[in-house]
Coordinates of C-alpha atoms in Angstrom, one line a residue:
Chain A
E1 CA 0.0 -0.1 0.0
T2 CA 1.7 3.1 -1.2
G3 CA -0.9 5.6 -0.2
V4 CA -1.5 6.8 -4.0
T5 CA -4.5 4.8 -5.5
Q6 CA -5.1 5.0 -9.2
T7 CA -8.3 3.9 -11.1
P8 CA -8.7 2.2 -13.3
R9 CA -5.9 -0.1 -13.5
H10 CA -6.5 -1.0 -17.0
L11 CA -8.3 1.0 -19.8
V12 CA -9.0 0.2 -23.6
M13 CA -10.6 3.0 -25.4
G14 CA -11.3 3.8 -29.1
M15 CA -9.7 7.0 -30.6
T16 CA -13.2 8.8 -30.3
N17 CA -13.8 7.9 -26.8
K18 CA -13.5 10.3 -23.7
K19 CA -12.3 8.9 -20.5
S20 CA -10.8 9.9 -17.4
L21 CA -8.0 8.6 -15.1
K22 CA -8.2 9.1 -11.4
C23 CA -5.6 9.5 -8.6
E24 CA -6.2 9.8 -5.0
Q25 CA -3.6 10.2 -2.2
H26 CA -4.3 10.3 1.5
L27 CA -0.7 11.0 2.7
G28 CA -1.5 14.8 3.2
H29 CA 0.9 15.6 0.2
N30 CA 0.7 19.1 -1.6
A31 CA 2.2 18.3 -4.9
M32 CA 0.9 15.7 -7.4
Y33 CA 2.2 14.6 -10.9
W34 CA 1.2 12.7 -14.0
Y35 CA 4.0 10.6 -15.7
K36 CA 3.8 8.7 -18.8
Q37 CA 5.9 5.4 -19.3
S38 CA 6.2 4.0 -22.7
A39 CA 8.0 1.0 -23.5
K40 CA 11.9 1.3 -23.2
K41 CA 11.7 5.1 -22.7
P42 CA 12.4 7.0 -19.4
L43 CA 9.5 8.1 -17.3
E44 CA 8.1 11.3 -18.8
L45 CA 6.8 14.0 -16.6
M46 CA 3.5 15.4 -18.0
F47 CA 1.9 17.7 -15.5
V48 CA 2.8 19.0 -11.9
Y49 CA 0.2 20.3 -9.6
N50 CA 1.4 22.3 -6.3
F51 CA -1.2 23.1 -3.8
K52 CA -3.9 22.5 -6.5
E53 CA -2.2 25.0 -8.9
Q54 CA -0.7 23.6 -12.2
T55 CA 3.0 24.7 -12.1
E56 CA 4.0 22.7 -15.1
N57 CA 2.8 21.3 -18.5
N58 CA 5.6 19.6 -20.1
S59 CA 4.4 20.2 -23.6
V60 CA 1.6 17.6 -23.5
P61 CA -0.8 17.6 -26.1
S62 CA -4.2 19.0 -25.6
R63 CA -6.0 15.7 -26.0
F64 CA -4.7 15.2 -22.4
S65 CA -6.2 17.5 -20.0
P66 CA -5.4 17.5 -16.1
E67 CA -7.8 18.5 -13.2
C68 CA -7.0 19.0 -9.5
P69 CA -10.1 19.8 -7.7
N70 CA -8.3 19.4 -4.2
S71 CA -4.8 18.4 -3.0
S72 CA -5.9 14.8 -2.7
H73 CA -7.3 14.2 -6.1
L74 CA -5.9 14.4 -9.6
F75 CA -7.6 13.6 -12.8
L76 CA -6.4 13.2 -16.2
H77 CA -9.3 13.7 -19.0
L78 CA -8.6 11.8 -22.3
H79 CA -10.1 12.5 -25.6
T80 CA -9.5 11.7 -29.0
L81 CA -6.4 9.8 -28.3
Q82 CA -3.8 8.3 -30.9
P83 CA -2.6 4.7 -30.8
E84 CA 0.8 6.0 -29.7
D85 CA -0.7 7.4 -26.5
S86 CA -0.9 3.8 -25.4
A87 CA 1.4 3.6 -22.2
L88 CA 1.4 3.2 -18.5
Y89 CA 0.3 6.4 -16.8
L90 CA 1.6 6.9 -13.3
C91 CA 0.4 9.4 -10.9
A92 CA 2.7 10.4 -7.9
S93 CA 2.6 12.7 -5.0
S94 CA 5.2 14.4 -3.0
Q95 CA 5.1 16.5 0.3
D96 CA 5.8 19.7 -1.7
F97 CA 7.4 20.7 -5.0
E98 CA 10.8 20.7 -3.7
G99 CA 13.9 18.6 -4.8
S100 CA 14.7 17.0 -1.5
T101 CA 11.4 15.1 -1.2
E102 CA 10.7 11.5 -2.5
A103 CA 7.7 11.0 -4.8
F104 CA 5.2 8.1 -4.0
F105 CA 3.9 6.5 -7.1
G106 CA 0.5 4.8 -7.7
Q107 CA 0.4 1.5 -9.4
G108 CA -0.5 3.1 -12.7
T109 CA -3.2 2.8 -15.4
R110 CA -2.2 0.6 -18.3
L111 CA -4.0 2.4 -21.2
T112 CA -4.5 1.0 -24.7
V113 CA -5.8 3.1 -27.4
V114 CA -7.4 1.1 -30.3
Chain B
D1 CA 17.0 16.2 -24.3
Q2 CA 17.7 13.1 -21.8
Q3 CA 19.6 14.5 -18.8
V4 CA 19.6 11.3 -16.8
K5 CA 20.9 8.2 -18.5
Q6 CA 21.2 4.4 -17.7
N7 CA 23.1 3.0 -20.3
S8 CA 22.7 -0.6 -19.5
P9 CA 19.1 -1.8 -20.3
S10 CA 19.4 -5.1 -18.4
L11 CA 21.8 -6.8 -15.9
S12 CA 21.9 -10.5 -15.0
V13 CA 23.6 -11.4 -11.7
Q14 CA 24.0 -14.5 -9.7
E15 CA 22.3 -14.8 -6.4
G16 CA 24.7 -13.6 -3.6
R17 CA 26.8 -11.6 -5.8
I18 CA 26.9 -7.9 -6.1
S19 CA 24.7 -6.0 -8.5
I20 CA 26.0 -2.6 -9.6
L21 CA 23.7 -0.3 -11.5
N22 CA 25.1 2.8 -13.2
C23 CA 23.6 6.1 -14.0
D24 CA 25.0 9.2 -15.6
Y25 CA 23.6 12.9 -15.8
T26 CA 24.3 16.0 -17.6
N27 CA 22.8 18.9 -15.7
S28 CA 25.0 20.3 -13.0
M29 CA 22.0 21.7 -11.4
F30 CA 20.9 18.5 -10.1
D31 CA 21.4 18.4 -6.4
Y32 CA 19.4 15.2 -5.2
F33 CA 19.6 11.8 -6.6
L34 CA 17.2 8.9 -6.1
W35 CA 16.9 5.2 -7.1
Y36 CA 13.4 3.7 -7.5
K37 CA 12.5 -0.1 -8.1
K38 CA 9.6 -1.3 -10.0
Y39 CA 7.9 -4.6 -10.3
P40 CA 5.7 -5.3 -13.2
A41 CA 2.2 -4.1 -13.0
E42 CA 3.1 -1.9 -10.1
G43 CA 4.4 1.9 -9.7
P44 CA 7.9 2.6 -8.9
T45 CA 8.7 2.5 -5.3
F46 CA 11.4 4.8 -3.6
L47 CA 14.5 2.7 -2.8
I48 CA 17.4 5.1 -1.6
S49 CA 18.5 8.6 -2.2
I50 CA 21.7 10.8 -1.9
S51 CA 22.2 14.6 -1.7
S52 CA 24.8 16.3 -3.7
I53 CA 26.7 17.2 -0.5
K54 CA 27.3 13.4 0.2
D55 CA 29.3 10.8 -1.9
K56 CA 27.9 7.7 -0.3
N57 CA 24.5 6.6 1.4
E58 CA 24.0 3.1 2.6
D59 CA 20.8 1.5 3.6
G60 CA 20.9 -2.2 4.3
R61 CA 22.1 -4.2 1.2
F62 CA 21.7 -1.0 -0.8
T63 CA 24.5 1.6 -1.1
V64 CA 24.4 4.5 -3.5
F65 CA 27.8 6.3 -4.6
L66 CA 27.8 9.8 -6.0
N67 CA 30.8 11.1 -8.1
K68 CA 29.9 14.6 -8.7
S69 CA 32.9 15.4 -10.9
A70 CA 32.1 12.7 -13.3
K71 CA 28.4 13.3 -13.0
H72 CA 28.0 9.8 -12.2
L73 CA 26.1 7.8 -9.6
S74 CA 25.8 3.9 -9.0
L75 CA 23.6 1.7 -6.9
H76 CA 25.3 -1.3 -5.4
I77 CA 23.1 -4.4 -4.1
V78 CA 24.8 -6.9 -2.0
P79 CA 24.1 -9.7 -1.7
S80 CA 21.8 -9.6 -4.6
Q81 CA 18.6 -11.8 -3.9
P82 CA 15.7 -13.1 -6.2
G83 CA 13.3 -10.6 -4.9
D84 CA 15.7 -7.9 -6.3
S85 CA 14.7 -8.9 -9.8
A86 CA 13.1 -5.7 -11.1
V87 CA 13.5 -2.6 -13.0
Y88 CA 15.6 0.0 -11.2
F89 CA 15.3 3.8 -12.3
C90 CA 17.7 6.4 -11.6
A91 CA 16.3 9.9 -11.0
A92 CA 17.6 13.3 -10.4
S93 CA 16.2 16.4 -9.1
D94 CA 17.2 20.1 -9.1
S95 CA 16.2 22.7 -6.6
W96 CA 12.7 23.2 -8.6
G97 CA 11.8 19.8 -7.7
K98 CA 11.4 18.2 -11.0
L99 CA 12.5 14.6 -11.1
Q100 CA 14.1 13.5 -14.3
F101 CA 14.2 9.7 -14.8
G102 CA 16.5 7.4 -16.7
A103 CA 15.2 4.7 -19.0
G104 CA 15.6 2.1 -16.2
T105 CA 17.8 -1.1 -16.1
Q106 CA 16.2 -4.6 -15.8
V107 CA 18.0 -6.7 -13.1
V108 CA 17.5 -10.4 -13.2
V109 CA 18.9 -12.3 -10.2
T110 CA 19.5 -16.0 -11.0
P111 CA 19.9 -18.8 -8.5

């Protein structure tokens, strides 16, 4: 139990679908992150939220839309995705957005776009 | 531009022997380094870290070494155990807090 929960664990969606990934943490952390892990590639940081405010968008296409309604929840809304968007999407949280704090990861959502 | 590099995609080591994983970085602003371990179908879990003011940090079977002049860090696991078979990610952070990850090294510990 890492304290960071992601749902769903697996998702298959068509290119015209709209779906959302959910992340929840009960660690009292103030920073939350979305990462993308594609096969044989480094983890790619997508978005950063610090105290519910988006502080970083790492040149992510607009078909990915994050939402952070409070410091415990983070969503990633998906629409009109492409097959190359198939990957493992990981949510993480940390105490705050500083260099010397470890990030705790969820188990990820395995997304397949067909 | 990949600022954290793990040049060995895989490593096979015999049980009981030492596993040495290497990581190189290019950004001199990185001041905190972490290793994460990842099993299939799970998110990465934090393993060990080191601040740039140190050159060694030890936690049980795991030791991380940092060579700032060479921009190189390594993770030593000794003795290696079957449960250590996993993907290991090196990560680095600057004062802005953004973690940069390497591509990972798949470790297989054989009996």
